[in-house]
Coordinates of C-alpha atoms and ligand atoms in Angstrom, one line a residue:
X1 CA -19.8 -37.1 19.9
X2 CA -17.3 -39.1 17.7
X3 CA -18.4 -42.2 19.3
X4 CA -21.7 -41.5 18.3
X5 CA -20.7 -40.5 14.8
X6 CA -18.4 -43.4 14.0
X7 CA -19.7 -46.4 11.6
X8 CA -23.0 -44.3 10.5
X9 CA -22.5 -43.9 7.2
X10 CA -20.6 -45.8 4.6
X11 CA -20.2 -43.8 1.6
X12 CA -17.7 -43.7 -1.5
X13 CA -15.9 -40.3 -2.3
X14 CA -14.0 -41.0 -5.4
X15 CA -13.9 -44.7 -5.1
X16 CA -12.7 -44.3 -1.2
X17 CA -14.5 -45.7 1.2
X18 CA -15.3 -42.8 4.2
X19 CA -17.1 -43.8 7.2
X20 CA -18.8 -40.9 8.8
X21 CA -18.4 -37.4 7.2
X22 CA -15.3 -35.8 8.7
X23 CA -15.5 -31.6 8.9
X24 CA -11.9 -29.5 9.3
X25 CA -13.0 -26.3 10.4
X26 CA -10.6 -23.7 9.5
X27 CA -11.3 -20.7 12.6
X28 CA -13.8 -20.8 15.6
X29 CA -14.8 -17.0 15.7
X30 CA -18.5 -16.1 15.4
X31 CA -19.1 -18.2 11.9
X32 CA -17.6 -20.9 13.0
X33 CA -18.6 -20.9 17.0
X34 CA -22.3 -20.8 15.6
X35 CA -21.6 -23.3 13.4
X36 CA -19.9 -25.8 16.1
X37 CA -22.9 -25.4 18.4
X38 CA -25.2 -26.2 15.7
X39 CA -23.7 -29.1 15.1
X40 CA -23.7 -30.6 18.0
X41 CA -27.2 -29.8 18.9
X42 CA -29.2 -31.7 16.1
X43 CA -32.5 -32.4 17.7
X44 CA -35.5 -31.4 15.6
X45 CA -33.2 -31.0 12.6
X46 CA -32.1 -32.7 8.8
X47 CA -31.0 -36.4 10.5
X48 CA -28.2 -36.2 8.2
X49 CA -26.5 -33.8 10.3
X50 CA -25.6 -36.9 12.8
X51 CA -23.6 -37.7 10.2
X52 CA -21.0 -35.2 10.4
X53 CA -18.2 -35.1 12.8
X54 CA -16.4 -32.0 13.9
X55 CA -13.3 -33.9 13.4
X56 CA -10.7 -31.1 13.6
X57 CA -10.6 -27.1 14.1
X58 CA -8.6 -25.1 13.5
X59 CA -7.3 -21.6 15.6
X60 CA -4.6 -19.2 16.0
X61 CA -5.2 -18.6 20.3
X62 CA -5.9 -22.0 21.6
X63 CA -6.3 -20.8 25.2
X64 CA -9.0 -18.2 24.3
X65 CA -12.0 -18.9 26.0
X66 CA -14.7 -20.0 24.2
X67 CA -18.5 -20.6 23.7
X68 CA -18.4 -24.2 22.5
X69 CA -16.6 -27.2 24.4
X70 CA -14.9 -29.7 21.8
X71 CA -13.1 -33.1 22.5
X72 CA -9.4 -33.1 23.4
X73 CA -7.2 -33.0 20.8
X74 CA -9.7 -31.1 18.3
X75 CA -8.5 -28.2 18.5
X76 CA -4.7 -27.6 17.0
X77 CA -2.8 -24.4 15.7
X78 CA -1.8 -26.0 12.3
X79 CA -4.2 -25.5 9.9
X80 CA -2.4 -27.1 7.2
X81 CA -2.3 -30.4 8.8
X82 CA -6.5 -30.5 8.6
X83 CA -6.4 -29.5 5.1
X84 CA -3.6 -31.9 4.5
X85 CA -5.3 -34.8 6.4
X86 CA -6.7 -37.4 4.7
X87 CA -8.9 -38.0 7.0
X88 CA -11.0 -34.7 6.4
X89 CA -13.9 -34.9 4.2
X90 CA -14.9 -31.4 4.0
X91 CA -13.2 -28.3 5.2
X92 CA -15.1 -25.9 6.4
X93 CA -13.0 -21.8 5.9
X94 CA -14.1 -19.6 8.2
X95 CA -11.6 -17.8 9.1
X96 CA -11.2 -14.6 7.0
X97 CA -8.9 -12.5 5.6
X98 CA -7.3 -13.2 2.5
X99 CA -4.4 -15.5 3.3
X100 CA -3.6 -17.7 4.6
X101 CA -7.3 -18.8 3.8
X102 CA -6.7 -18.3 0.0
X103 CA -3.6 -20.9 -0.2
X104 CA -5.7 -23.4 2.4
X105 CA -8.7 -23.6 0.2
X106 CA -6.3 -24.3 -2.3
X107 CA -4.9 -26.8 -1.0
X108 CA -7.7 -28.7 0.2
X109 CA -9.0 -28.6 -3.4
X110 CA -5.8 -29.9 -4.7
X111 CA -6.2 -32.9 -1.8
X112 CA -9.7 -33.6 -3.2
X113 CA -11.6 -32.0 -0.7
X114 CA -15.0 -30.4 -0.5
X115 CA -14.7 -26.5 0.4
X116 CA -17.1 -24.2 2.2
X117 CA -16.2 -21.3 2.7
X118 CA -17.9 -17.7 4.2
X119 CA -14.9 -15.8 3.0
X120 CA -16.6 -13.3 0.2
X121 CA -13.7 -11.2 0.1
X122 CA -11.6 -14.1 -0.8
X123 CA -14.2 -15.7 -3.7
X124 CA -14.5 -11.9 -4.7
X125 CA -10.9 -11.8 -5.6
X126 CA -9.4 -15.4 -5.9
X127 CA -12.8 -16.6 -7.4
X128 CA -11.3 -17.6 -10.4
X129 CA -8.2 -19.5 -9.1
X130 CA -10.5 -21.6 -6.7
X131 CA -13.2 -22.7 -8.8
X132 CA -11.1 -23.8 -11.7
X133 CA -8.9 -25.8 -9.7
X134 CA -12.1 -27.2 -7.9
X135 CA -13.4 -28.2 -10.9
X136 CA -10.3 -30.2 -12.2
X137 CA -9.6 -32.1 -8.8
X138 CA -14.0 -32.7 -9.2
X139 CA -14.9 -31.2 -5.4
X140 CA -17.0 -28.5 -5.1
X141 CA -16.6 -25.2 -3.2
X142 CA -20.0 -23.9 -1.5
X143 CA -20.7 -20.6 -0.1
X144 CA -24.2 -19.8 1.2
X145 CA -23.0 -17.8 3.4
X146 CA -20.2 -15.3 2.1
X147 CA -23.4 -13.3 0.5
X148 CA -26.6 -12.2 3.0
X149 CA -25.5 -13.9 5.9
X150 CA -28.4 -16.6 6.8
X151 CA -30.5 -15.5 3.9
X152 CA -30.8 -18.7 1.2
X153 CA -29.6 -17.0 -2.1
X154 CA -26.7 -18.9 -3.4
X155 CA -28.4 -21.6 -4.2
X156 CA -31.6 -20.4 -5.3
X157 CA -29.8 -18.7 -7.8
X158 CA -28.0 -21.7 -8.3
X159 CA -30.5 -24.0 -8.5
X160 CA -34.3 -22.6 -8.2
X161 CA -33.8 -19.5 -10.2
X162 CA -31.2 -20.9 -12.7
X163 CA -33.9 -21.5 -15.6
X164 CA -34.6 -17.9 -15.3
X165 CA -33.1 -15.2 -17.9
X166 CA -32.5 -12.8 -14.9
X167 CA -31.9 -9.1 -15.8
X168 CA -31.7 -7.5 -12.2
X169 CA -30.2 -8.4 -9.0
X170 CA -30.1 -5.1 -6.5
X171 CA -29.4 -5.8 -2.8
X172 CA -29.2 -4.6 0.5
X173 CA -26.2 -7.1 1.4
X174 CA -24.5 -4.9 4.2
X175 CA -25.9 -5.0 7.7
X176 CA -23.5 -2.1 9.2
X177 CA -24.6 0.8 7.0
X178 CA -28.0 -0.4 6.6
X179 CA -27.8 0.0 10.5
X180 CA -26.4 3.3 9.9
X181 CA -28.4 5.0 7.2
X182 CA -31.8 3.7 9.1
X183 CA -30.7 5.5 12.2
X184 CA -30.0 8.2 10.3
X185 CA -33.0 8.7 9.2
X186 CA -35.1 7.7 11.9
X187 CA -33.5 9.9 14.1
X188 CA -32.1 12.7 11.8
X189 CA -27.9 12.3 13.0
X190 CA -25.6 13.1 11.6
X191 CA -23.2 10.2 9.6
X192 CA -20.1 10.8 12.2
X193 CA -22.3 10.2 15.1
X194 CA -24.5 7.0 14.3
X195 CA -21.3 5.6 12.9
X196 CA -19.0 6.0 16.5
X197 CA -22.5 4.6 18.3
X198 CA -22.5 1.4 15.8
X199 CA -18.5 1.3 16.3
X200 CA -19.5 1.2 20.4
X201 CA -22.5 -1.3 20.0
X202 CA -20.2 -3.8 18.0
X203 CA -22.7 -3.0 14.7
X204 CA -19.2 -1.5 13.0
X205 CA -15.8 -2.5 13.1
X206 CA -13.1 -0.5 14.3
X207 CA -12.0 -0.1 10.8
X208 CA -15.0 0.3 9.1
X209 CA -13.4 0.9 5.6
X210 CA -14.9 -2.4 4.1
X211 CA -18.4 -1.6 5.3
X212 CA -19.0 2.2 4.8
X213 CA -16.8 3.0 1.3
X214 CA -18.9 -0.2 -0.3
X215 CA -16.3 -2.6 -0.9
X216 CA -18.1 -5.6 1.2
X217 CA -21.1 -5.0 -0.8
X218 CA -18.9 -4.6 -4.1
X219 CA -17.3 -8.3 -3.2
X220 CA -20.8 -9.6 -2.7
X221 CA -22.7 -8.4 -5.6
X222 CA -19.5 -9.7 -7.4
X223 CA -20.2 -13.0 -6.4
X224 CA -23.8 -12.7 -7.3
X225 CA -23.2 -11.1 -10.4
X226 CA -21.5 -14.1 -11.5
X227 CA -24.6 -16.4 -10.4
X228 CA -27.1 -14.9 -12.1
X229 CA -25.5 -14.0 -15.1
X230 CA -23.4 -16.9 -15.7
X231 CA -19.9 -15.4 -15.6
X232 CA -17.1 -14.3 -14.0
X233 CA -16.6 -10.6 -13.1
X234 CA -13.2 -9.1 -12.6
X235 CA -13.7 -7.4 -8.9
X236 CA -11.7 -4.2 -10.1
X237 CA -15.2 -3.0 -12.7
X238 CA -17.5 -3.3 -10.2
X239 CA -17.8 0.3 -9.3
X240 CA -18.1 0.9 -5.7
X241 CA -18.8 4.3 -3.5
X242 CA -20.1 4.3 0.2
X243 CA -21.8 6.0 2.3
X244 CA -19.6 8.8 4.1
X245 CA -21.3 11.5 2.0
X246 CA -24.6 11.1 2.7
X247 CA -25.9 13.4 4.8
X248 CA -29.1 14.1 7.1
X249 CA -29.7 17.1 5.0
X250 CA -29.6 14.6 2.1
X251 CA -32.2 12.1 3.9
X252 CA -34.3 14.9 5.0
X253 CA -34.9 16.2 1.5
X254 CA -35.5 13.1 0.0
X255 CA -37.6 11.8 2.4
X256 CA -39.4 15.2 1.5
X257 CA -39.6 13.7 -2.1
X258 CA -40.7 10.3 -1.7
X259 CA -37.5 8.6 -1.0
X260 CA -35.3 6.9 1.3
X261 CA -31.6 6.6 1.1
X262 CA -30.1 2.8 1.1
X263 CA -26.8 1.5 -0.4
X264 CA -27.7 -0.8 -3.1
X265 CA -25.6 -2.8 -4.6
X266 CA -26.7 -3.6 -8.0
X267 CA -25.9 -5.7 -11.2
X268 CA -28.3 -5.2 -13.9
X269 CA -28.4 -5.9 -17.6
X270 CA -27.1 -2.8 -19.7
X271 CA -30.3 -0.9 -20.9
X272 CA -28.9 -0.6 -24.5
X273 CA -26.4 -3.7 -25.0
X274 CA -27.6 -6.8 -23.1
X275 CA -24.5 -8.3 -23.8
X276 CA -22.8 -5.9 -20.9
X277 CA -23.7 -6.0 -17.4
X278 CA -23.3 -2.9 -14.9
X279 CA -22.1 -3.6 -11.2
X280 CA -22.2 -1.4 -8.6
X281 CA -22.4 -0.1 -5.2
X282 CA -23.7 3.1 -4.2
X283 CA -26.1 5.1 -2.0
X284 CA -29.7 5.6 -3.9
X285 CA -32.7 7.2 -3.5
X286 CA -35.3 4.7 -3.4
X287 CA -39.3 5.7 -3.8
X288 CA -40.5 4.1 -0.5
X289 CA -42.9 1.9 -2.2
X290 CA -40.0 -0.2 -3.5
X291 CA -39.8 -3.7 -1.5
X292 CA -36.5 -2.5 -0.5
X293 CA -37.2 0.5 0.5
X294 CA -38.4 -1.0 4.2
X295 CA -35.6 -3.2 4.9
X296 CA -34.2 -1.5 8.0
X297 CA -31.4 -1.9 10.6
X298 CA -28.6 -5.0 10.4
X299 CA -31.2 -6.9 7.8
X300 CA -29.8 -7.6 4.4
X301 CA -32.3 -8.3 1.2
X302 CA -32.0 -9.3 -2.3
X303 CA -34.4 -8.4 -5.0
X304 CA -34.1 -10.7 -8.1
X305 CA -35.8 -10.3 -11.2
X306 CA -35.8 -12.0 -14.2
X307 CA -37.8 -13.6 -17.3
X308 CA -40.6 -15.9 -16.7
X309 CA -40.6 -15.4 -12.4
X310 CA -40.6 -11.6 -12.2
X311 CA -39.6 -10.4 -8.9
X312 CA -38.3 -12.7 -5.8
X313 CA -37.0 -11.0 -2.9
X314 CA -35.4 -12.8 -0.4
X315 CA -35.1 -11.3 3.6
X316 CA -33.5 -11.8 6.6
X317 CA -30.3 -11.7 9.1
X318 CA -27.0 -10.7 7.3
X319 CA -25.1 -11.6 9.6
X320 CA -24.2 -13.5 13.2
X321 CA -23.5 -16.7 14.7
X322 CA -26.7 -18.5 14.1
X323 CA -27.9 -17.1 11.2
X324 CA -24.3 -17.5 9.3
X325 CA -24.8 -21.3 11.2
X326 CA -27.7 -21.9 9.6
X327 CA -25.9 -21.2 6.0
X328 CA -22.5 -22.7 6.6
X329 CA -24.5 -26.2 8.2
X330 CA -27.0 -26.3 4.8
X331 CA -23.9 -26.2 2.4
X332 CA -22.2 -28.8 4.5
X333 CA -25.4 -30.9 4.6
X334 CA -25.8 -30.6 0.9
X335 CA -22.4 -31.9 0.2
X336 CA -22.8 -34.9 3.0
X337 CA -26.0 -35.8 0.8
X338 CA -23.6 -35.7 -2.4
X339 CA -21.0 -37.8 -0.4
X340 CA -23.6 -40.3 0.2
X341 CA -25.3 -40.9 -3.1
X342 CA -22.0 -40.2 -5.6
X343 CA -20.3 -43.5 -6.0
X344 CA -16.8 -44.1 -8.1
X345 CA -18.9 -44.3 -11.3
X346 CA -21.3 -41.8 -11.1
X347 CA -19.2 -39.0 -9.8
X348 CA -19.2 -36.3 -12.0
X349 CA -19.9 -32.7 -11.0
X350 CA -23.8 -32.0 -10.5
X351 CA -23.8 -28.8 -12.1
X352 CA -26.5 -27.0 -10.1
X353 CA -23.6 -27.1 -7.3
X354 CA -20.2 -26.7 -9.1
X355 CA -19.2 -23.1 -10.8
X356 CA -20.4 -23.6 -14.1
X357 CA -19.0 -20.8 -16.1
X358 CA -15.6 -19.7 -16.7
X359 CA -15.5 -16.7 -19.2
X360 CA -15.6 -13.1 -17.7
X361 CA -18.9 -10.6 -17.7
X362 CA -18.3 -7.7 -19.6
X363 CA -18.8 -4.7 -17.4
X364 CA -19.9 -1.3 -19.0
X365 CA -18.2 1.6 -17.4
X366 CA -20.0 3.6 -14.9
X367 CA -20.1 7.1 -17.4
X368 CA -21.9 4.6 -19.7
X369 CA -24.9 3.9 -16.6
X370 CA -28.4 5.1 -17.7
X371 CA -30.0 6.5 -14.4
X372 CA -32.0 9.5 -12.4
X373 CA -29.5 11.6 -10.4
X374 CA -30.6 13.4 -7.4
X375 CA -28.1 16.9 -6.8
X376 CA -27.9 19.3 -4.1
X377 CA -26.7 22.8 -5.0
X378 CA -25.2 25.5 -2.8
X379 CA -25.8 29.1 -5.3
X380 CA -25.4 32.6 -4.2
X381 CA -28.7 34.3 -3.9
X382 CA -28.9 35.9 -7.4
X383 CA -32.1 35.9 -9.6
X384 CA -31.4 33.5 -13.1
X385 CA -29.8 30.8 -11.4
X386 CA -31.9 27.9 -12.0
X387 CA -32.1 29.4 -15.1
X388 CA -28.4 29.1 -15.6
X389 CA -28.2 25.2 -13.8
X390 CA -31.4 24.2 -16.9
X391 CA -29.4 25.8 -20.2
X392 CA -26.3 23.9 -18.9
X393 CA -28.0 20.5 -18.1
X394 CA -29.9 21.0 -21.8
X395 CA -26.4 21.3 -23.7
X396 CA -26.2 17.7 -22.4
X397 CA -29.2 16.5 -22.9
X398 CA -29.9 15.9 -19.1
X399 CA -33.7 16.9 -18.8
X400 CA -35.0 17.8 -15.4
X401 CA -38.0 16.2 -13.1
X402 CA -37.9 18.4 -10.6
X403 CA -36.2 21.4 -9.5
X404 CA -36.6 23.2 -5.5
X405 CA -35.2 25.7 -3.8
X406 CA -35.4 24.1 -0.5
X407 CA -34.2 27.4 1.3
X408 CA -30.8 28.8 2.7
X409 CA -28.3 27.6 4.3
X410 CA -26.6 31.4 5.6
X411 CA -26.4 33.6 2.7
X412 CA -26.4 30.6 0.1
X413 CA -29.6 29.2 -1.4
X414 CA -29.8 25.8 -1.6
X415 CA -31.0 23.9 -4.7
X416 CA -32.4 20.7 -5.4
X417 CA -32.9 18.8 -8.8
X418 CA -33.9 15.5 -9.8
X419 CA -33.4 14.5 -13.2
X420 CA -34.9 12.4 -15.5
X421 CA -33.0 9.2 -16.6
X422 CA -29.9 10.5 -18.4
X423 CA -26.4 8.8 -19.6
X424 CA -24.2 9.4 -16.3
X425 CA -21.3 10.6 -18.5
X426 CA -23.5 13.5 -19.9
X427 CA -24.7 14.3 -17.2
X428 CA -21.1 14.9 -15.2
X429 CA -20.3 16.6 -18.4
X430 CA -23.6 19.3 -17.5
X431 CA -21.9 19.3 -13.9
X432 CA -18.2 20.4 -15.1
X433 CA -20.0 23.2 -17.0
X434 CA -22.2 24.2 -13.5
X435 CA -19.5 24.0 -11.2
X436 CA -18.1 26.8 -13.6
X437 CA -20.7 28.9 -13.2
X438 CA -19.8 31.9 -11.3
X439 CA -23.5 31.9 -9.3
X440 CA -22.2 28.4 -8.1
X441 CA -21.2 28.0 -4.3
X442 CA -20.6 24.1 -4.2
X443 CA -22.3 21.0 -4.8
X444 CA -22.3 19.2 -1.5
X445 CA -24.3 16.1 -3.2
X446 CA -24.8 13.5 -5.9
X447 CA -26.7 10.7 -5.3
X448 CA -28.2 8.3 -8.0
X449 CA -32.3 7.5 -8.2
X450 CA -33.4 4.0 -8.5
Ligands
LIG501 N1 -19.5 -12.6 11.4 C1 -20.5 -12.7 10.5 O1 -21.7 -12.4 10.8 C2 -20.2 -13.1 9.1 C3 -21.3 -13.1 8.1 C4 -21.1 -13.6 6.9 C5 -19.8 -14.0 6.5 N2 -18.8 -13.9 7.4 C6 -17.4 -14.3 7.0 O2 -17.1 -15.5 7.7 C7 -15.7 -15.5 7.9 C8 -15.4 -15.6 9.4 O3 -15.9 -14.5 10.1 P1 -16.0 -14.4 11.6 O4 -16.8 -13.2 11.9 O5 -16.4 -15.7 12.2 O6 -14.5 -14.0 12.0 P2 -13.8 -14.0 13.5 O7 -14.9 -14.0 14.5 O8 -12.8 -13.0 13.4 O9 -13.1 -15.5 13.6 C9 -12.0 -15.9 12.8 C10 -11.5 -17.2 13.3 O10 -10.5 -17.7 12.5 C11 -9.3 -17.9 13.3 N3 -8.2 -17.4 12.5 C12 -8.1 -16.3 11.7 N4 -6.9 -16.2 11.1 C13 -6.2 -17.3 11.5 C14 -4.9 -17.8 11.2 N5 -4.1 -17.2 10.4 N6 -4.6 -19.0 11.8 C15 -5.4 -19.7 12.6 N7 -6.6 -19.3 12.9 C16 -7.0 -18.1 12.4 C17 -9.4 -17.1 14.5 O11 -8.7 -17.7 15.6 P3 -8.7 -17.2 17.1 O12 -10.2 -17.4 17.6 O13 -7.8 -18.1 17.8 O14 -8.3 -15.8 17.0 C18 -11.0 -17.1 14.8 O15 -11.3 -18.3 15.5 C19 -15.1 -14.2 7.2 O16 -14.7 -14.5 5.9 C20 -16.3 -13.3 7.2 O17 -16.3 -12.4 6.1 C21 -19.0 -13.5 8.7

């Protein structure tokens, strides 16, 4: 392979000469196994990728057996040596977790390296620290596929979109509980079960904090928050909730309605002051004839809409080896290209790759979110009672679409209301006052309506 490599291309990085296009790969897990074999299978593919030679990676088990067969002396334990090579073009993070990946991007900035990188949760948090020092040292730091997996949206934003005034981004960027919320419905289970079924088929982790209560879809409509709107978001207002409430009862009735249940993440505009943004994650009820609305199982999508294009969704695998490949291998193509044409005097940043903005989004808190709230009441069996649940919503303000008593569950009656769009701090007011009510039982849900 490195024979093959050597002497291909002569390029100047910063008024160096490189010969070939070196990769340290930082972790050879699935990300990084998929991209490996990619790489070294470039028939039929961009001829550019002949370019590129796995040069170092780097692991924490060097005897654990693996898919991919590298050259001796490719594979090391110290993965501050490739990002402290000079040698190394690009360095390629893919190995999670926040450090020591956080403090070896850094570093590989700070030695004038190109970075990509798959680690959301690590741009999510340490997004600011990265691309500020990548734009002083003048490399860029590319991330296709920290957000939907294989699907191409980083750059589109970047690049395609970016002469767009986009007012919505909404997404379906989290394969496990899309997984679990389809089977859910499909086959009416119950959260508890679907969830230890994905945790056996390897569709969940063993820990499946990060995937169920939101916060990998809060890091990734973070990051493209901050694309589409031109700033930076502080990870800590994007408001995130998961999925563990939802129930089959819950999917059954709204299914009944018109709806099915995903968790969207979301980063829209502010309907009455454009110059806030909301961000969140949350389950929603989704009328079935939104494009969304059908993306089932482990497939992520991302609906962007903006001023002139109107809606552009974008489909496909979230995650695994070949599809996360296939977006690791186009960021490093895309900065092989830049290595090739930049010389000494015409390197400055292209700005349809580098971070571009450095001021932070101003998130509007969640009571200040304009939206339709689905609610599932548990009420003794008395006569007056929806009676009593419309006065209280009308001190608020909250007016009602639709109001059903769906039946009983024992010697409760069970109530369901859809509102009309209504100011979500108003309406938890209306709820404080219901929950009082002495007809009341419980409120065992409170979804939001797209
Ligand atoms: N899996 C996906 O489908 C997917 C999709 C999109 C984004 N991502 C992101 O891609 C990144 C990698 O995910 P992955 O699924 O490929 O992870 P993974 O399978 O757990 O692989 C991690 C790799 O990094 C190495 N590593 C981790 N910590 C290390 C340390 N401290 N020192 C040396 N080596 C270390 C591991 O070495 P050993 O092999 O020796 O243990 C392993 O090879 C994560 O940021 C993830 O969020 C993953």
């Amino acid at each position: 392979m490195g024979e093959q490599l050597t002497l291909q291309l002569l390029v100047v990085k910063f008024g160096k000469k490189v010969v070939g296009v070196k990769l340290g790969i930082l972790g050879l897990g699935t990300v990084g196994t998929g991209t490996v074999q990619l790489l070294q299978d470039t028939t039929g593919r961009h001829p550019l990728l002949q370019e590129i030679e796995i040069y170092r990676v780097g692991v924490r088990s060097p005897d654990k057996l693996r898919n991919v067969e590298l050259p001796a002396g490719v594979v090391t334990t110290d993965l501050e040596a490739i990002v402290n090579d000079p040698q190394v073009d690009i360095v390629v993070e893919v190995m999670g977790g926040l450090e020591p990946a956080r403090s070896l991007i850094l570093q590989a900035i700070k030695n004038g390296k190109h970075v990509v990188t798959a680690n959301k949760a690590a741009i999510a948090r340490f997004g600011n620290e990265i691309f500020t020092s990548a734009n002083q040292a003048g490399v860029y730091v590319l991330l296709e596929a920290a957000v939907g997996g294989g699907i191409p949206v980083i750059q589109p934003l970047k690049q395609s979109l970016s002469v767009n005034r986009i007012h919505t981004v909404t997404g379906i960027v989290n394969g496990t509980t899309n997984y679990i919320l389809t089977r859910m419905q499909q086959e009416g289970s119950n959260f508890e079960d679907v969830l230890a079924d994905a945790q056996r088929l390897g569709y969940a982790e063993a820990d499946p904090t990060a995937d169920v209560d939101g916060l990998d879809a809060g890091d990734k409509i973070a990051i493209l928050a901050s694309l589409a709107f031109g700033g930076r978001i502080h990870l800590e207002d994007v408001y995130c909730e998961g999925i563990r409430q939802v129930s089959k009862t819950d999917i059954a009735y709204a299914e009944k309605l018109g709806f099915v249940i995903k968790l969207l993440a979301i980063a829209k505009l502010h309907a009455q002051d454009t110059s806030k943004l909301s961000v969140r994650v949350h389950p929603t009820l989704l009328p079935k004839a939104h494009p969304l609305a059908s993306i089932n199982g482990v497939y992520n999508a991302i609906l962007v809409e903006g001023e002139p294009i109107g809606q552009v969704m974008f489909f496909g695998p979230g995650a695994g080896a070949g599809a996360t490949a296939s977006a690791v291998t186009s960021d490093i193509l895309n900065l092989v290209a830049t290595l090739k044409t930049e010389t000494a005097s015409t390197a400055k940043p292209n700005p349809l790759l580098a971070c571009r903005h450095q001021d932070y989004c101003q998130i509007a808190p969640i009571a200040e979110l304009v939206t339709r709230f689905y609610t599932r009441f548990l009420t003794k069996d008395q006569s007056g009672v929806i009676g009593k649940l419309g006065t209280c919503f009308g001190n608020y303000g909250v007016s009602l679409e639709s109001v059903v008593q769906t039946g009983f569950q024992g010697e409760l009656a069970e109530i369901v209301v859809v509102t009309h769009d209504v100011k979500e701090g108003d309406f938890r007011q209306a709820l404080t006052e219901i929950r009082n009510l002495e007809a009341i039982d419980s409120i065992p849900s409170l979804l939001r309506v797209l």
